[in-house]
mmCIF file of C-alpha atoms in Angstrom:
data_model
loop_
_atom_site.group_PDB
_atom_site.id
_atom_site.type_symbol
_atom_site.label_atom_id
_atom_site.label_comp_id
_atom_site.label_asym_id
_atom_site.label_seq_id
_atom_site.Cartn_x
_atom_site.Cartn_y
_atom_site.Cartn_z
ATOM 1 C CA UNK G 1 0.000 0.000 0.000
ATOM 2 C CA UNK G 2 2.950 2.306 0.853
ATOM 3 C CA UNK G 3 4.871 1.985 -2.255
ATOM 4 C CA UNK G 4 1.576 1.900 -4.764
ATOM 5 C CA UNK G 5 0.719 5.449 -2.812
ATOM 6 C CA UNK G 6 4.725 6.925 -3.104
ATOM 7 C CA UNK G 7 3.751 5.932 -6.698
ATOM 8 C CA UNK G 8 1.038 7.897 -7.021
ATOM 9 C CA UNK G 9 2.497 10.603 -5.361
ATOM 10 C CA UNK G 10 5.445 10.894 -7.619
ATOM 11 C CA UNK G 11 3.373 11.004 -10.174
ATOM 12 C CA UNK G 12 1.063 13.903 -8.900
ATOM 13 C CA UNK G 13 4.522 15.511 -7.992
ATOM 14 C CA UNK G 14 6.032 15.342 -11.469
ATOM 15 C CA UNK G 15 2.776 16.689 -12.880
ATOM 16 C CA UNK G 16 2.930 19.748 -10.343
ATOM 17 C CA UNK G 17 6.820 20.073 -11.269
ATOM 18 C CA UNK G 18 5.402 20.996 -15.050
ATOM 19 C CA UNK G 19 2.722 23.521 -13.662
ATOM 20 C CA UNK G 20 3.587 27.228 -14.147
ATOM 21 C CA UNK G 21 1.205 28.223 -11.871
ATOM 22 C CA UNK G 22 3.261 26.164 -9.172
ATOM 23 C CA UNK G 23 5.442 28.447 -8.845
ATOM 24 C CA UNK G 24 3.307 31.526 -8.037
ATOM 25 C CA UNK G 25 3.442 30.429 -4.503
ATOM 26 C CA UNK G 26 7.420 30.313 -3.566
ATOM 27 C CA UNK G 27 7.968 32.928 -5.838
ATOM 28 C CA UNK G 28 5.717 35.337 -3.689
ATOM 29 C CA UNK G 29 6.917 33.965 -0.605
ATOM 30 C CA UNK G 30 10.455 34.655 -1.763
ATOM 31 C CA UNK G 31 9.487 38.409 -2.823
ATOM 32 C CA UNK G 32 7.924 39.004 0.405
ATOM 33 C CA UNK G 33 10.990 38.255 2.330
ATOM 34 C CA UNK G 34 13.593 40.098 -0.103
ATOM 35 C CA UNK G 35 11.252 43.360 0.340
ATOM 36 C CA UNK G 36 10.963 42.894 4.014
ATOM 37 C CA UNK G 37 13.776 45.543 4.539
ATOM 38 C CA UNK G 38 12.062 47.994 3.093
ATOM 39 C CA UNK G 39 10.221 48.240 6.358
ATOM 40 C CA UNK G 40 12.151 46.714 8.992
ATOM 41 C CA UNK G 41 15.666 47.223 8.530
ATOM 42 C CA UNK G 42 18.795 45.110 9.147
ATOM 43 C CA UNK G 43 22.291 46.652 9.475
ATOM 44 C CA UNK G 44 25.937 45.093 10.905
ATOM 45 C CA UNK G 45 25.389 47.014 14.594
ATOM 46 C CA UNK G 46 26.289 44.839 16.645
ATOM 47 C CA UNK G 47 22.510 44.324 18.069
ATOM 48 C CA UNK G 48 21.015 40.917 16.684
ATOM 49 C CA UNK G 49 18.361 40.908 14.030
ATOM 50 C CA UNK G 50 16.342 38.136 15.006
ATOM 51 C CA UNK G 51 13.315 40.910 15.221
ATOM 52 C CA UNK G 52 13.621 40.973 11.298
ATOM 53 C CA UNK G 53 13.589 37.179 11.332
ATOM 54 C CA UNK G 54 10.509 37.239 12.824
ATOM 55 C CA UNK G 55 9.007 39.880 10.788
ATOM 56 C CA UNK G 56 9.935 38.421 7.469
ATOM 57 C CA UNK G 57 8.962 35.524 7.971
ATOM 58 C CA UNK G 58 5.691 36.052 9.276
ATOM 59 C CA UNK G 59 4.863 38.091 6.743
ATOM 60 C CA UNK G 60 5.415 35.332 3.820
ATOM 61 C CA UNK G 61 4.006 32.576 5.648
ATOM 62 C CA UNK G 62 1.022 34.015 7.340
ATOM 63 C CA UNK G 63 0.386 36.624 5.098
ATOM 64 C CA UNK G 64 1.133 35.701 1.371
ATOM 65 C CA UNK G 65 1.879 31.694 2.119
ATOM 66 C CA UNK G 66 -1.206 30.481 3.841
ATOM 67 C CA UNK G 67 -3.738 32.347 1.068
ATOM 68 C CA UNK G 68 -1.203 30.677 -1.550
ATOM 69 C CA UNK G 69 -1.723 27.554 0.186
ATOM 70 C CA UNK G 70 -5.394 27.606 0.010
ATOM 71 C CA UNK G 71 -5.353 28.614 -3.525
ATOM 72 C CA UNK G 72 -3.160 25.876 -4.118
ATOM 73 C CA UNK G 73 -4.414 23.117 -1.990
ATOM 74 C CA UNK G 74 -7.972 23.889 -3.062
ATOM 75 C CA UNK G 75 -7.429 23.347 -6.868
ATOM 76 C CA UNK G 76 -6.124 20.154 -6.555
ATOM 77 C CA UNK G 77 -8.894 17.835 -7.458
ATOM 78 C CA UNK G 78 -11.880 20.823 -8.326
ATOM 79 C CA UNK G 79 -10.139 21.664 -11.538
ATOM 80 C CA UNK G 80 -9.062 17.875 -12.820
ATOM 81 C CA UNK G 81 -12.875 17.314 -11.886
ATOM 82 C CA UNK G 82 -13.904 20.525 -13.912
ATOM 83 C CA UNK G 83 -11.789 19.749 -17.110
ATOM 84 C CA UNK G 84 -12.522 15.831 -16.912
ATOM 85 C CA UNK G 85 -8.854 14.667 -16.289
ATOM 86 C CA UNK G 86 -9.487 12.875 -13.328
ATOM 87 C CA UNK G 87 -11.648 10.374 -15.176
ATOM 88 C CA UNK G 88 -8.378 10.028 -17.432
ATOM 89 C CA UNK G 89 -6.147 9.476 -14.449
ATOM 90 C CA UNK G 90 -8.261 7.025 -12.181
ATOM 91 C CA UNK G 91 -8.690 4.732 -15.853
ATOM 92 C CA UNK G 92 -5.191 3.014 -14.612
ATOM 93 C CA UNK G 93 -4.973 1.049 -11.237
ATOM 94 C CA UNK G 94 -5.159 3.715 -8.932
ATOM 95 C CA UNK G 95 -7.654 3.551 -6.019
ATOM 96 C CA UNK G 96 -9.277 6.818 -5.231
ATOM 97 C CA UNK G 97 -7.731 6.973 -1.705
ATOM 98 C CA UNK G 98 -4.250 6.608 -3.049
ATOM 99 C CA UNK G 99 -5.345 9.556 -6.052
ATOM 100 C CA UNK G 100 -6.848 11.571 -2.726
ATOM 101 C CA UNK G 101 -4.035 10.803 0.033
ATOM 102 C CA UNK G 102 -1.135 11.491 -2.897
ATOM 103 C CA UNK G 103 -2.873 15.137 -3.654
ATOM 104 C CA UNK G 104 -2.828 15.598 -0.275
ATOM 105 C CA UNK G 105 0.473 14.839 0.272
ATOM 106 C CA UNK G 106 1.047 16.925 -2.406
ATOM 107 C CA UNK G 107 -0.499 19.746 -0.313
ATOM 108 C CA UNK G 108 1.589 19.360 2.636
ATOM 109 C CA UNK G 109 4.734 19.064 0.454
ATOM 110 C CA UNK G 110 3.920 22.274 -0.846
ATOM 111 C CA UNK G 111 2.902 23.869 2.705
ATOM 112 C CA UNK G 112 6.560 22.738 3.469
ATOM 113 C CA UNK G 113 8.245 24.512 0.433
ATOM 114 C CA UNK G 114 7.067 27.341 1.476
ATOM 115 C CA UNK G 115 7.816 27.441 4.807
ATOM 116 C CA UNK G 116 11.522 26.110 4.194
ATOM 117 C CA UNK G 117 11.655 28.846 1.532
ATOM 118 C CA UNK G 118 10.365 31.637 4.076
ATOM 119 C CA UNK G 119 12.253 30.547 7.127
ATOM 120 C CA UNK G 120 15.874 29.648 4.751
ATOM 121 C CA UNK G 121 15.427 33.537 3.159
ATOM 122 C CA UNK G 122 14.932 35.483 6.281
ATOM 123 C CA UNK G 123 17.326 33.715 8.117
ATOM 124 C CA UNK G 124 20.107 33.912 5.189
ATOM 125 C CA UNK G 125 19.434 37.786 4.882
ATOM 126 C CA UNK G 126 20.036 37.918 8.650
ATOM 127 C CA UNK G 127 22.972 36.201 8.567
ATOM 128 C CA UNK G 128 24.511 38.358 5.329
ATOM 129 C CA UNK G 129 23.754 41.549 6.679
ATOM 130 C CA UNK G 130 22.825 41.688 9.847
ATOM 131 C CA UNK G 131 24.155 40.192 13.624
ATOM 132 C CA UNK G 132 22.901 36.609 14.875
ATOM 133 C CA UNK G 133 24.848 36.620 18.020
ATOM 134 C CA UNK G 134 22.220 35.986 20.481
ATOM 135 C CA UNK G 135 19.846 38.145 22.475
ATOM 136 C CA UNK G 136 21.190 40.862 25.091
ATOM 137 C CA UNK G 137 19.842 43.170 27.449
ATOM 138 C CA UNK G 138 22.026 45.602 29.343
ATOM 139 C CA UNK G 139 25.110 43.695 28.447
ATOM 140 C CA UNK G 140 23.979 40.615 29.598
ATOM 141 C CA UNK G 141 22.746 37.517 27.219
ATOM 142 C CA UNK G 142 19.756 36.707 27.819
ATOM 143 C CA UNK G 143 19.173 33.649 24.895
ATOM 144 C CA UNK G 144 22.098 32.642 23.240
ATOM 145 C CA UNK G 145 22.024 32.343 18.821
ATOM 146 C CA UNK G 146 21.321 28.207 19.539
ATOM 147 C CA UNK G 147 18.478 29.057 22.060
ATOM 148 C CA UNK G 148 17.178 31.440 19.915
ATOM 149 C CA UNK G 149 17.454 29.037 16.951
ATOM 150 C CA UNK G 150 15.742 26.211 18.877
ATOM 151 C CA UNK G 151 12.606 28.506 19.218
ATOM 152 C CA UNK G 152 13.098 29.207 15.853
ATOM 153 C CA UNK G 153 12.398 26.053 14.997
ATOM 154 C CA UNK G 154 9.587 24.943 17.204
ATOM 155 C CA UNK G 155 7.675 27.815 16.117
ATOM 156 C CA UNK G 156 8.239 26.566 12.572
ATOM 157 C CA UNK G 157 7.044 23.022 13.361
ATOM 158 C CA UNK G 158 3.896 24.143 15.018
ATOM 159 C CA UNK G 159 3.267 26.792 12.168
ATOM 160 C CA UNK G 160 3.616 23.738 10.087
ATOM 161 C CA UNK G 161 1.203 21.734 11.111
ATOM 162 C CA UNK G 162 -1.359 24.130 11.401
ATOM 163 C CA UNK G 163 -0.749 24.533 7.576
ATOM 164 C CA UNK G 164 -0.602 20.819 6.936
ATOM 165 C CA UNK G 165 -4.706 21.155 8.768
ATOM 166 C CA UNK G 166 -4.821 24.084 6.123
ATOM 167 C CA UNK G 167 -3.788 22.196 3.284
ATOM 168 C CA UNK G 168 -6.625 19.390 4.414
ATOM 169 C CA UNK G 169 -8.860 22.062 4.321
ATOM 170 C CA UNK G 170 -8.543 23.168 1.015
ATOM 171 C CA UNK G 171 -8.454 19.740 -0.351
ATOM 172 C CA UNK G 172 -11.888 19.050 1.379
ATOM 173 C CA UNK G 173 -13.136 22.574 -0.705
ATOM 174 C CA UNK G 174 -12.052 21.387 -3.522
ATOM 175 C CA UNK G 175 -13.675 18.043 -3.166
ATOM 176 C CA UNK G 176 -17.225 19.350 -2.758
ATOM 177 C CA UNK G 177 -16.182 22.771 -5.241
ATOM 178 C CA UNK G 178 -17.105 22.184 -8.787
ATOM 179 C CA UNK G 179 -14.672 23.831 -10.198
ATOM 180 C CA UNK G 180 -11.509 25.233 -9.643
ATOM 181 C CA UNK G 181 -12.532 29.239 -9.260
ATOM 182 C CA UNK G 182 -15.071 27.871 -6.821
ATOM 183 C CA UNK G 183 -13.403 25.721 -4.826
ATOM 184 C CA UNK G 184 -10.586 28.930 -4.121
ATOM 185 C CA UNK G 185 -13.396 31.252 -4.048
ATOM 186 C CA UNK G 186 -14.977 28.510 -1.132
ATOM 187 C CA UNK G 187 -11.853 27.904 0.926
ATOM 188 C CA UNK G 188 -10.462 31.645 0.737
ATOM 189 C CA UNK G 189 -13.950 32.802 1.537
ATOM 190 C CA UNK G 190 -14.814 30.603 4.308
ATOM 191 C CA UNK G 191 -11.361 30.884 5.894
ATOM 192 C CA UNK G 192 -12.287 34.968 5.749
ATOM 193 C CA UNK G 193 -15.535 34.551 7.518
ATOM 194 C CA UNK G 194 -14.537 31.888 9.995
ATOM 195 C CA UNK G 195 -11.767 34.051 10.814
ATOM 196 C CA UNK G 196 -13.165 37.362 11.407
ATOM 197 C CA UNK G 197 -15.916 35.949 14.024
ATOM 198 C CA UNK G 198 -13.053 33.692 15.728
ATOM 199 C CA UNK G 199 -12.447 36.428 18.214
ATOM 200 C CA UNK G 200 -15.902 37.623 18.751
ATOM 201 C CA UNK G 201 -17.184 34.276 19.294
ATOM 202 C CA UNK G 202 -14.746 33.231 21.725
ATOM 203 C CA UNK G 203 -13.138 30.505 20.126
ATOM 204 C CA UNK G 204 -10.143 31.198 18.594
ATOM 205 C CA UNK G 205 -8.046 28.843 20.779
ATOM 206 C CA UNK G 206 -10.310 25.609 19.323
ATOM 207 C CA UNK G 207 -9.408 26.894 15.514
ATOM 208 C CA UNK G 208 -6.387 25.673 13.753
ATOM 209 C CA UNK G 209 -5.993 28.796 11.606
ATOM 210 C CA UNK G 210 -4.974 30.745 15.139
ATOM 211 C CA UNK G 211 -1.804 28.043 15.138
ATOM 212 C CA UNK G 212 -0.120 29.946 12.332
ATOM 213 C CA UNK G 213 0.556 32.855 13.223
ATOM 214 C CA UNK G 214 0.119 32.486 17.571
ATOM 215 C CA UNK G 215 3.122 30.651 17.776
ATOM 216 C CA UNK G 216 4.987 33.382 16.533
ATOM 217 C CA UNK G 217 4.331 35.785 19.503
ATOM 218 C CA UNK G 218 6.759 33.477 21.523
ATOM 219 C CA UNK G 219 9.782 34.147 18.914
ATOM 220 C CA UNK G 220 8.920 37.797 18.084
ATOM 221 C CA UNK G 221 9.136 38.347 22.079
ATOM 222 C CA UNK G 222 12.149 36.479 22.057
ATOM 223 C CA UNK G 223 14.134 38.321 19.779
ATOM 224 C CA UNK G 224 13.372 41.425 21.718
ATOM 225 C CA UNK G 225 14.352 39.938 24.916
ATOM 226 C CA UNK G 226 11.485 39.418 27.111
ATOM 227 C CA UNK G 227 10.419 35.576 28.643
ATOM 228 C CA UNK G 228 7.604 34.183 26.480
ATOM 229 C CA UNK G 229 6.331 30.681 27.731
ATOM 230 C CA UNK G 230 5.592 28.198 25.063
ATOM 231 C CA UNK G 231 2.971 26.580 27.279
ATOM 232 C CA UNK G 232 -0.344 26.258 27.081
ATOM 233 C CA UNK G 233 0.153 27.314 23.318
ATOM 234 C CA UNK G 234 2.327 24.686 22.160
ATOM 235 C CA UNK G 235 -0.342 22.248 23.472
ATOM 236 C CA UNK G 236 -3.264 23.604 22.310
ATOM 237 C CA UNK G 237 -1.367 24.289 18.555
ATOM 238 C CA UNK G 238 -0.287 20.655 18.408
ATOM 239 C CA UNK G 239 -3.639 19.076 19.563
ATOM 240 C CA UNK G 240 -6.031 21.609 18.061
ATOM 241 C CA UNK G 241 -3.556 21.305 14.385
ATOM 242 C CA UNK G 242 -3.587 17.542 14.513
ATOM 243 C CA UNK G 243 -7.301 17.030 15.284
ATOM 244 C CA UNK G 244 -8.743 19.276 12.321
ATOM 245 C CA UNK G 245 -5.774 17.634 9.726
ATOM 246 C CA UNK G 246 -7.971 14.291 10.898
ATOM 247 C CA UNK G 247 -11.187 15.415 10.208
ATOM 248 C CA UNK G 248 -10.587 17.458 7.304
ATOM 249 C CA UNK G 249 -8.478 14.566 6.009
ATOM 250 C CA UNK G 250 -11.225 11.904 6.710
ATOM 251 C CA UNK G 251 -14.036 14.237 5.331
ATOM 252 C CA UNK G 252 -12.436 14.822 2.478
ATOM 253 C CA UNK G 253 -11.432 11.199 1.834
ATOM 254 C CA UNK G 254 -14.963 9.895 2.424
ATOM 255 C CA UNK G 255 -16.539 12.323 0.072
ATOM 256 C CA UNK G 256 -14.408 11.493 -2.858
ATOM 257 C CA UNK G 257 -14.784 8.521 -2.516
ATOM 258 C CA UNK G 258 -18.612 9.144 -3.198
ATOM 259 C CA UNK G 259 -17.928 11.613 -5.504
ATOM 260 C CA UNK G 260 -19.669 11.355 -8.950
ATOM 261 C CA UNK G 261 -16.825 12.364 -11.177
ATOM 262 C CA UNK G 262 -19.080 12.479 -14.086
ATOM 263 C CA UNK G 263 -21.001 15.612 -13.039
#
């Protein structure tokens, strides 16, 4: 079962590889980071410029990334539905829950170019023109450059599975979408809505799309010396992230596999 779904999946990934419009996504994610000095600064001054880390990288991941993620995720099976291609496809051997679980694989593998693409930039313009050496306050060190790295990189693993949930998401639009402008015009829109009235409601700490950018607080605070605890927010990120990839997975999976591809 494995290898007939990495088979699948490589061939879903050589198709994307061919794509043009692939490429919209880490090339926007790329341009957000490179134009990130334009408003925050960095400068050899001897004060570290983890502050721009933050801010760069935020900005292309939970700004420009996640929408490009939906776009992308949510187009995955609407528009081979809408131009008939997925009839063509599922002809061979292929189960539908290998053709479903390799797309969205396909999702998270994009979720993760972008993030590596985001986090690699901002940290590489950093490093070229700006200081790393840890965090200080009054002449003492408060984190050191591996401490500060280590946070670094928890906040990019829970950001990343909040956007592997996101990527589930838009697969699941694009499932019930019947086309392709629908299913982006579904997931964008919903994620809008659901987002706005998050707050007011009272439940922002039960929605997954809070996990991509909360996490961040702890670094951004961080970088500017002050003590930011990771918990209850790593918990909640990693449980509330995991639980709606499940559903949104499963949903999605069950549908298409009731799907009438013919319509």
């Amino acid at each position: 079962m494995i290898e007939r779904l990495w088979r699948v999946y490589l061939f879903e990934l050589a198709k994307a590889v061919r794509l043009k419009s692939t490429y919209a996504g880490p090339l926007l994610v790329l341009a957000t980071v490179l134009l990130t000095p334009l408003h925050h600064p960095i400068a050899r001054d001897g004060a570290s410029d983890y502050a721009f880390v933050a801010a760069a990288t935020q900005s292309a991941l939970n700004i420009v990334g996640v929408y490009m993620l939906l776009i992308y995720s949510s187009t995955l099976i609407a528009s081979e539905i809408s131009r008939g291609a997925i009839r063509t496809v599922l002809v061979r051997p292929i189960l539908r829950r290998d053709f479903y679980a390799a797309k969205l694989l396909l999702g998270m593998t994009y979720a993760l170019l972008l993030t590596v693409i985001a986090a690699g930039t901002s940290w590489a313009m950093a490093a070229l023109f700006g200081d790393l050496g840890g965090v200080s306050f009054g002449g003492e060190v408060i984190y050191s450059s591996g401490s500060v790295a280590g946070a670094f990189l928890g906040v990019l693993a829970l950001g990343l599975l909040a956007q592997f949930a996101a990527a589930a998401y838009g697969l699941l639009i694009s499932v019930v979408a019947g086309s392709g402008a629908a299913a982006v015009g579904g997931a964008v829109g919903i994620w809008l809505v659901l987002n706005l009235v998050k707050h007011p409601l009272g439940v922002s700490s039960l929605m997954f799309s809070t996990y991509i950018e909360a996490p961040w607080s702890v670094f951004a605070e961080r970088a500017v010396a002050l003590d930011a605890a990771w918990t209850p927010l790593a918990y909640y990120a990693v449980g509330v992230s995991l639980i709606s990839f499940i559903v949104f997975a499963a949903a999605g999976m069950a549908l298409f596999s009731r799907r009438n591809l013919n319509a």
